[in-house]
Amino acid sequence: MFLPPSNIHYIQTAGKNNLMDQAMNQEILEIHSKKILENGDFPKIQVVEKGGHWFALNNSQLELCRKLEKEGKCSKVKIDILPLNQIPIDIAKMMIVTDDIEPQYEKGSSNKGYHKLDQADGDTLQVKSDSTSATSEEECETYGTSSHSDVETDSECDWSVDGLDDEISDAESEASDSDTDTDEERSSGDERESLL
């Protein structure tokens, strides 16, 4: 079976690499990618399917294939699929879906319509909805009040600006005038009904 490298997830590792390790990894990737291209070898990755997502058992190999994919030299890789029950539990726990690729849906379903969200997708939605509260805080700062972590009421922000109060009072008076017009229309309608 063949898959694009961008459709395969990394296994989440415990630590972060420092800058020296990252520089060495880039150098190693360059060397290996040149060897693969010179030999004409087709890259091959061992993967496991968990929760409808593919995870590479070797992050370095996946990184190499993704680099080749970005360069346009490897659109798909051959994959060896290992059953999830043969993977140690500690490694299976590190198979967490992140935002590095789009989720893959089951065969036969299209990208249109509704799809059941994974837990990771729900967490992403929660983060996006939390970002809207930042807008309210920025608005408070714009109007000269201090920022609060949670803006609960309008009384915490001074929403008035010079001249804005006059515009609001004009709009309110126009609205009240239109309300009295509808009351007069209603009363004339009531009078018509009584005449009938």
Coordinates of N, CA and C in Angstrom, one line a residue:
M1 N 0.8 -1.2 0.0 CA 0.0 0.0 0.0 C 0.9 1.2 0.0
F2 N 0.4 2.3 -0.6 CA 1.2 3.6 -0.7 C 0.3 4.7 -0.1
L3 N 1.0 5.6 0.6 CA 0.4 6.8 1.1 C 1.3 8.0 0.9
P4 N 0.7 9.2 0.8 CA 1.6 10.4 0.8 C 2.2 10.6 2.2
P5 N 3.4 11.0 2.4 CA 4.0 11.2 3.7 C 3.3 12.2 4.5
S6 N 2.6 13.2 3.9 CA 1.9 14.2 4.7 C 0.6 13.7 5.3
N7 N 0.2 12.4 5.0 CA -1.0 11.8 5.6 C -0.6 10.9 6.7
I8 N 0.6 10.9 7.1 CA 1.1 10.1 8.2 C 1.5 10.9 9.4
H9 N 1.1 10.6 10.6 CA 1.4 11.3 11.8 C 2.7 10.9 12.4
Y10 N 3.4 11.8 13.1 CA 4.5 11.5 13.9 C 4.1 10.9 15.2
I11 N 4.9 10.0 15.8 CA 4.7 9.6 17.2 C 5.2 10.7 18.1
Q12 N 4.4 11.1 19.1 CA 4.9 12.3 20.0 C 5.9 11.8 20.9
T13 N 7.1 12.5 20.9 CA 8.2 12.1 21.8 C 8.1 13.0 23.0
A14 N 8.8 12.5 24.1 CA 8.7 13.1 25.4 C 9.5 14.4 25.4
G15 N 10.7 14.5 24.8 CA 11.5 15.7 24.9 C 11.6 16.5 23.6
K16 N 12.0 17.7 23.7 CA 12.2 18.5 22.5 C 13.7 18.5 22.2
N17 N 14.0 18.6 20.9 CA 15.4 18.7 20.5 C 15.9 20.1 20.7
N18 N 17.2 20.2 21.0 CA 17.8 21.5 21.1 C 18.3 21.9 19.7
L19 N 18.8 23.1 19.6 CA 19.2 23.6 18.3 C 20.3 22.8 17.6
M20 N 21.2 22.3 18.4 CA 22.3 21.5 17.9 C 21.8 20.3 17.3
D21 N 20.9 19.6 18.0 CA 20.3 18.3 17.5 C 19.5 18.6 16.2
Q22 N 18.8 19.7 16.1 CA 18.0 20.0 14.9 C 18.9 20.3 13.7
A23 N 20.1 21.0 13.9 CA 21.0 21.2 12.9 C 21.6 19.9 12.4
M24 N 22.0 19.0 13.3 CA 22.5 17.7 12.9 C 21.5 16.9 12.2
N25 N 20.2 16.9 12.6 CA 19.1 16.2 12.0 C 19.0 16.7 10.5
Q26 N 19.0 18.0 10.3 CA 18.9 18.5 8.9 C 20.0 18.1 8.0
E27 N 21.2 18.0 8.6 CA 22.4 17.6 7.9 C 22.2 16.1 7.5
I28 N 21.8 15.3 8.4 CA 21.6 13.9 8.2 C 20.5 13.6 7.2
L29 N 19.4 14.4 7.2 CA 18.3 14.3 6.3 C 18.8 14.6 4.9
E30 N 19.7 15.6 4.7 CA 20.3 15.9 3.4 C 21.0 14.8 2.9
I31 N 21.9 14.2 3.7 CA 22.7 13.0 3.3 C 21.8 11.9 2.8
H32 N 20.9 11.5 3.7 CA 20.0 10.4 3.3 C 19.1 10.6 2.1
S33 N 18.6 11.8 2.0 CA 17.8 12.1 0.8 C 18.6 12.0 -0.5
K34 N 19.9 12.4 -0.4 CA 20.7 12.3 -1.6 C 21.0 10.8 -2.0
K35 N 21.2 10.0 -0.9 CA 21.5 8.6 -1.2 C 20.2 7.9 -1.8
I36 N 19.1 8.2 -1.3 CA 17.8 7.6 -1.8 C 17.6 8.0 -3.2
L37 N 17.9 9.3 -3.6 CA 17.7 9.8 -4.9 C 18.7 9.2 -5.9
E38 N 20.0 9.0 -5.4 CA 21.0 8.4 -6.3 C 20.8 7.0 -6.5
N39 N 20.4 6.2 -5.5 CA 20.1 4.8 -5.7 C 18.8 4.5 -6.3
G40 N 17.9 5.4 -6.4 CA 16.6 5.2 -7.0 C 15.7 4.3 -6.1
D41 N 16.1 4.2 -4.8 CA 15.3 3.5 -3.8 C 13.9 4.2 -3.6
F42 N 12.9 3.4 -3.4 CA 11.6 4.0 -3.1 C 11.5 3.9 -1.5
P43 N 11.3 5.1 -0.9 CA 11.2 5.1 0.6 C 10.1 4.2 1.1
K44 N 10.4 3.6 2.3 CA 9.4 2.7 2.9 C 9.3 3.0 4.4
I45 N 8.1 3.0 4.9 CA 7.9 3.4 6.3 C 7.0 2.3 6.9
Q46 N 7.4 2.0 8.2 CA 6.5 1.1 9.0 C 5.5 2.0 9.7
V47 N 4.2 1.6 9.5 CA 3.1 2.4 10.1 C 2.2 1.6 10.9
V48 N 1.4 2.2 11.8 CA 0.4 1.6 12.6 C -0.9 2.4 12.4
E49 N -2.0 1.8 12.3 CA -3.3 2.5 12.2 C -3.9 2.5 13.6
K50 N -4.2 3.7 14.1 CA -4.9 3.8 15.4 C -5.9 4.9 15.3
G51 N -7.2 4.6 15.5 CA -8.3 5.5 15.5 C -8.5 6.2 14.1
G52 N -8.2 5.4 13.0 CA -8.4 5.9 11.7 C -7.3 6.8 11.2
H53 N -6.2 6.9 11.9 CA -5.0 7.7 11.6 C -3.8 6.8 11.5
W54 N -2.9 7.1 10.6 CA -1.7 6.4 10.4 C -0.6 7.1 11.2
F55 N 0.3 6.3 11.9 CA 1.4 6.8 12.6 C 2.7 6.1 12.2
A56 N 3.7 6.8 12.0 CA 5.0 6.2 11.6 C 5.7 5.7 12.8
L57 N 6.3 4.6 12.8 CA 7.1 4.1 13.9 C 8.5 4.7 14.0
N58 N 8.9 5.3 12.9 CA 10.2 5.9 12.8 C 10.0 7.4 12.4
N59 N 10.1 8.3 13.3 CA 9.9 9.7 13.0 C 10.9 10.3 12.1
S60 N 12.2 9.8 12.2 CA 13.2 10.3 11.3 C 13.0 9.9 9.9
Q61 N 12.5 8.7 9.7 CA 12.2 8.2 8.3 C 11.0 9.0 7.7
L62 N 10.0 9.3 8.6 CA 8.9 10.1 8.1 C 9.3 11.5 7.8
E63 N 10.2 12.1 8.6 CA 10.7 13.4 8.3 C 11.5 13.5 7.0
L64 N 12.3 12.4 6.7 CA 13.0 12.3 5.4 C 12.0 12.3 4.3
C65 N 11.0 11.5 4.4 CA 10.0 11.3 3.3 C 9.2 12.6 3.1
R66 N 8.9 13.3 4.2 CA 8.1 14.6 4.1 C 9.0 15.6 3.4
K67 N 10.3 15.6 3.7 CA 11.2 16.5 3.1 C 11.3 16.3 1.6
L68 N 11.3 15.0 1.2 CA 11.3 14.7 -0.2 C 10.0 15.0 -0.9
E69 N 8.9 14.9 -0.2 CA 7.6 15.2 -0.7 C 7.5 16.7 -1.0
K70 N 8.0 17.5 0.0 CA 8.0 19.0 -0.2 C 8.8 19.4 -1.4
E71 N 9.9 18.7 -1.7 CA 10.8 19.0 -2.8 C 10.2 18.5 -4.1
G72 N 9.1 17.7 -4.1 CA 8.4 17.2 -5.2 C 9.1 15.9 -5.8
K73 N 9.9 15.2 -4.9 CA 10.6 14.1 -5.4 C 10.0 12.7 -4.9
C74 N 9.0 12.8 -4.0 CA 8.4 11.6 -3.5 C 7.0 11.9 -3.1
S75 N 6.0 11.7 -4.0 CA 4.6 12.0 -3.6 C 4.0 10.9 -2.8
K76 N 4.4 9.7 -2.9 CA 3.9 8.6 -2.0 C 5.0 7.7 -1.6
V77 N 4.8 7.1 -0.4 CA 5.8 6.1 0.1 C 5.1 4.7 0.3
K78 N 5.9 3.7 0.2 CA 5.4 2.4 0.4 C 5.3 2.2 1.9
I79 N 4.2 1.6 2.4 CA 4.1 1.5 3.9 C 4.0 0.0 4.2
D80 N 4.6 -0.4 5.3 CA 4.4 -1.7 5.9 C 3.4 -1.5 7.1
I81 N 2.3 -2.1 7.1 CA 1.3 -1.9 8.2 C 1.5 -3.0 9.3
L82 N 1.7 -2.5 10.5 CA 1.9 -3.4 11.6 C 0.6 -3.3 12.4
P83 N 0.1 -4.4 13.0 CA -1.1 -4.4 13.8 C -0.8 -3.6 15.1
L84 N -1.8 -2.9 15.6 CA -1.7 -2.1 16.8 C -1.4 -3.0 18.0
N85 N -2.0 -4.2 18.1 CA -1.8 -5.1 19.2 C -0.3 -5.6 19.3
Q86 N 0.5 -5.4 18.3 CA 1.9 -5.8 18.4 C 2.8 -4.7 18.8
I87 N 2.3 -3.5 19.0 CA 3.0 -2.4 19.4 C 3.0 -2.3 21.0
P88 N 4.1 -2.0 21.6 CA 4.1 -1.8 23.1 C 3.2 -0.7 23.5
I89 N 2.5 -0.9 24.6 CA 1.5 0.0 25.1 C 2.0 1.4 25.3
D90 N 3.3 1.5 25.8 CA 3.9 2.9 26.0 C 4.0 3.6 24.7
I91 N 4.4 2.9 23.6 CA 4.5 3.6 22.3 C 3.1 3.9 21.8
A92 N 2.1 3.0 22.0 CA 0.8 3.3 21.5 C 0.2 4.5 22.2
K93 N 0.6 4.8 23.4 CA 0.1 5.9 24.2 C 0.6 7.2 23.6
M94 N 1.8 7.2 22.9 CA 2.4 8.4 22.3 C 1.8 8.7 20.9
M95 N 0.9 7.8 20.4 CA 0.2 8.0 19.1 C -1.0 9.0 19.3
I96 N -0.7 10.2 19.3 CA -1.7 11.3 19.5 C -1.8 12.1 18.3
V97 N -3.1 12.3 17.8 CA -3.3 13.1 16.6 C -3.1 14.6 17.0
T98 N -2.2 15.2 16.2 CA -2.0 16.6 16.3 C -2.4 17.4 15.1
D99 N -2.1 18.6 15.0 CA -2.6 19.4 13.8 C -1.6 19.3 12.6
D100 N -0.7 18.4 12.7 CA 0.3 18.3 11.6 C -0.3 17.9 10.2
I101 N -1.4 17.2 10.2 CA -2.1 16.8 9.0 C -3.6 16.8 9.2
E102 N -4.4 16.8 8.1 CA -5.8 16.7 8.2 C -6.2 15.3 8.6
P103 N -7.3 15.1 9.3 CA -7.7 13.7 9.7 C -8.2 13.0 8.4
Q104 N -7.9 11.7 8.4 CA -8.4 10.8 7.3 C -9.7 10.2 7.7
Y105 N -10.7 10.3 6.8 CA -12.0 9.7 7.0 C -12.1 8.3 6.4
E106 N -13.0 7.5 6.9 CA -13.2 6.2 6.5 C -13.4 6.1 5.0
K107 N -13.1 5.0 4.4 CA -13.3 4.8 2.9 C -14.8 4.9 2.6
G108 N -15.1 5.5 1.5 CA -16.5 5.6 1.1 C -17.2 6.8 1.5
S109 N -16.6 7.5 2.5 CA -17.2 8.8 2.9 C -16.5 9.9 2.1
S110 N -17.3 10.9 1.8 CA -16.7 12.1 1.1 C -16.3 13.1 2.1
N111 N -15.6 14.2 1.7 CA -15.3 15.3 2.5 C -16.4 16.2 2.8
K112 N -17.6 15.9 2.2 CA -18.7 16.8 2.4 C -19.6 16.2 3.5
G113 N -20.4 17.1 4.1 CA -21.3 16.6 5.1 C -20.6 16.6 6.5
Y114 N -21.3 16.0 7.4 CA -20.9 15.9 8.8 C -20.0 14.7 9.1
H115 N -19.0 14.9 9.9 CA -18.1 13.8 10.3 C -18.0 13.9 11.8
K116 N -17.8 12.7 12.4 CA -17.6 12.6 13.9 C -16.2 13.2 14.2
L117 N -16.2 14.1 15.2 CA -14.9 14.7 15.5 C -14.2 13.8 16.5
D118 N -12.8 13.7 16.3 CA -12.0 13.0 17.3 C -11.9 13.9 18.5
Q119 N -11.4 13.4 19.6 CA -11.2 14.2 20.8 C -10.2 15.3 20.6
A120 N -9.2 15.1 19.8 CA -8.2 16.1 19.4 C -8.8 17.2 18.6
D121 N -9.8 16.9 17.7 CA -10.5 17.9 17.0 C -11.3 18.8 17.9
G122 N -12.0 18.1 18.9 CA -12.8 18.9 19.8 C -11.9 19.9 20.7
D123 N -10.7 19.4 21.0 CA -9.8 20.3 21.8 C -9.4 21.5 20.9
T124 N -9.2 21.3 19.6 CA -8.8 22.3 18.7 C -10.0 23.4 18.7
L125 N -11.2 22.9 18.6 CA -12.3 23.8 18.5 C -12.4 24.6 19.8
Q126 N -12.1 24.0 20.9 CA -12.2 24.7 22.2 C -11.2 25.8 22.2
V127 N -10.0 25.6 21.7 CA -8.9 26.6 21.7 C -9.4 27.7 20.8
K128 N -10.0 27.4 19.6 CA -10.4 28.5 18.7 C -11.5 29.3 19.4
S129 N -12.4 28.7 20.1 CA -13.5 29.5 20.8 C -12.9 30.4 21.9
D130 N -11.8 29.9 22.6 CA -11.2 30.7 23.6 C -10.5 31.9 23.1
S131 N -10.1 31.8 21.8 CA -9.4 33.0 21.2 C -10.3 34.1 21.0
T132 N -11.6 33.9 21.0 CA -12.5 35.1 20.8 C -12.6 36.0 22.0
S133 N -12.3 35.4 23.2 CA -12.3 36.3 24.4 C -11.1 37.3 24.3
A134 N -10.1 37.0 23.5 CA -9.0 38.0 23.4 C -9.5 39.2 22.7
T135 N -10.4 39.1 21.8 CA -10.9 40.3 21.1 C -11.6 41.2 22.1
S136 N -12.4 40.6 23.0 CA -13.1 41.5 24.0 C -12.1 42.2 24.9
E137 N -11.0 41.5 25.2 CA -10.0 42.1 26.1 C -9.3 43.3 25.3
E138 N -9.0 43.1 24.0 CA -8.4 44.1 23.2 C -9.3 45.3 23.1
E139 N -10.6 45.1 23.0 CA -11.5 46.2 22.9 C -11.5 47.0 24.2
C140 N -11.4 46.3 25.4 CA -11.3 47.0 26.6 C -10.1 47.9 26.7
E141 N -8.9 47.4 26.2 CA -7.7 48.2 26.2 C -7.8 49.4 25.3
T142 N -8.5 49.2 24.1 CA -8.7 50.3 23.2 C -9.4 51.4 23.9
Y143 N -10.4 51.2 24.7 CA -11.2 52.2 25.3 C -10.6 52.7 26.6
G144 N -9.4 52.3 27.0 CA -8.7 52.9 28.1 C -8.9 52.2 29.4
T145 N -9.4 51.0 29.5 CA -9.5 50.3 30.7 C -8.5 49.2 30.7
S146 N -8.2 48.7 31.9 CA -7.2 47.6 32.0 C -7.9 46.3 31.5
S147 N -7.0 45.4 31.1 CA -7.4 44.1 30.5 C -7.7 43.1 31.7
H148 N -8.8 42.4 31.5 CA -9.2 41.4 32.5 C -9.1 40.0 31.8
S149 N -8.8 39.0 32.6 CA -8.8 37.6 31.9 C -10.1 37.2 31.5
D150 N -11.2 37.5 32.2 CA -12.5 37.2 31.8 C -13.4 38.5 31.9
V151 N -13.9 39.0 30.8 CA -14.7 40.1 30.8 C -16.2 39.6 30.9
E152 N -16.7 39.8 32.1 CA -18.0 39.2 32.4 C -19.2 40.1 32.1
T153 N -19.0 41.4 32.4 CA -20.1 42.4 32.2 C -19.6 43.6 31.5
D154 N -20.6 44.3 30.9 CA -20.2 45.6 30.3 C -19.7 46.6 31.2
S155 N -20.0 46.5 32.5 CA -19.6 47.5 33.5 C -18.1 47.5 33.7
E156 N -17.4 46.4 33.3 CA -16.0 46.4 33.5 C -15.3 47.2 32.4
C157 N -15.9 47.4 31.3 CA -15.3 48.2 30.2 C -16.1 49.5 30.1
D158 N -15.3 50.6 29.9 CA -16.0 51.9 29.6 C -16.2 51.9 28.1
W159 N -17.4 51.6 27.7 CA -17.7 51.5 26.2 C -18.0 52.9 25.6
S160 N -18.1 54.0 26.4 CA -18.4 55.3 25.9 C -17.2 55.9 25.3
V161 N -17.4 56.7 24.2 CA -16.4 57.4 23.6 C -17.0 58.8 23.3
D162 N -16.2 59.9 23.3 CA -16.7 61.2 23.1 C -17.5 61.2 21.8
G163 N -18.7 61.7 21.8 CA -19.6 61.8 20.7 C -20.4 60.5 20.4
L164 N -19.9 59.4 20.9 CA -20.7 58.1 20.7 C -22.0 58.1 21.5
D165 N -22.0 58.7 22.7 CA -23.2 58.8 23.5 C -24.3 59.6 22.8
D166 N -23.9 60.7 22.1 CA -24.9 61.5 21.4 C -25.5 60.7 20.3
E167 N -24.7 59.9 19.6 CA -25.2 59.1 18.5 C -26.2 58.0 19.0
I168 N -25.8 57.4 20.2 CA -26.7 56.4 20.7 C -28.0 57.0 21.2
S169 N -28.0 58.2 21.8 CA -29.2 58.8 22.3 C -30.1 59.2 21.1
D170 N -29.5 59.6 20.0 CA -30.3 59.9 18.7 C -30.9 58.7 18.2
A171 N -30.2 57.6 18.2 CA -30.7 56.3 17.7 C -31.8 55.8 18.6
E172 N -31.7 56.0 19.9 CA -32.7 55.5 20.8 C -34.0 56.4 20.7
S173 N -33.9 57.7 20.4 CA -35.0 58.5 20.3 C -35.8 58.2 19.0
E174 N -35.0 57.9 17.9 CA -35.6 57.4 16.6 C -36.4 56.1 16.8
A175 N -35.8 55.2 17.6 CA -36.4 53.9 17.9 C -37.7 54.1 18.7
S176 N -37.7 55.0 19.6 CA -38.9 55.2 20.4 C -40.0 55.9 19.6
D177 N -39.6 56.8 18.6 CA -40.6 57.4 17.7 C -41.2 56.3 16.9
S178 N -40.5 55.4 16.4 CA -41.1 54.3 15.6 C -42.0 53.4 16.4
D179 N -41.7 53.3 17.7 CA -42.5 52.5 18.6 C -43.9 53.2 18.8
T180 N -43.9 54.5 18.9 CA -45.2 55.2 19.1 C -46.0 55.2 17.8
D181 N -45.3 55.2 16.7 CA -46.1 55.0 15.4 C -46.8 53.7 15.4
T182 N -46.2 52.6 15.8 CA -46.8 51.3 15.8 C -47.9 51.3 16.8
D183 N -47.8 52.0 17.9 CA -48.9 52.0 18.9 C -50.1 52.7 18.3
E184 N -49.9 53.8 17.6 CA -51.0 54.6 17.0 C -51.6 53.7 15.9
E185 N -50.8 53.0 15.1 CA -51.4 52.1 14.1 C -52.3 51.0 14.8
R186 N -51.8 50.5 15.9 CA -52.6 49.4 16.6 C -53.9 50.0 17.1
S187 N -53.9 51.2 17.6 CA -55.1 51.8 18.2 C -56.1 52.0 17.1
S188 N -55.6 52.5 15.9 CA -56.5 52.7 14.8 C -57.1 51.4 14.3
G189 N -56.3 50.3 14.4 CA -56.8 49.0 14.0 C -57.8 48.5 15.0
D190 N -57.6 48.8 16.3 CA -58.6 48.4 17.3 C -59.9 49.1 17.1
E191 N -59.8 50.4 16.7 CA -61.1 51.2 16.4 C -61.8 50.6 15.3
R192 N -61.1 50.2 14.2 CA -61.7 49.6 13.1 C -62.5 48.3 13.5
E193 N -61.9 47.5 14.3 CA -62.5 46.2 14.7 C -63.8 46.5 15.5
S194 N -63.8 47.6 16.4 CA -65.0 47.9 17.1 C -66.1 48.4 16.3
L195 N -65.7 49.1 15.1 CA -66.8 49.6 14.2 C -67.4 48.4 13.5
L196 N -66.7 47.3 13.2 CA -67.3 46.2 12.5 C -68.2 45.5 13.4

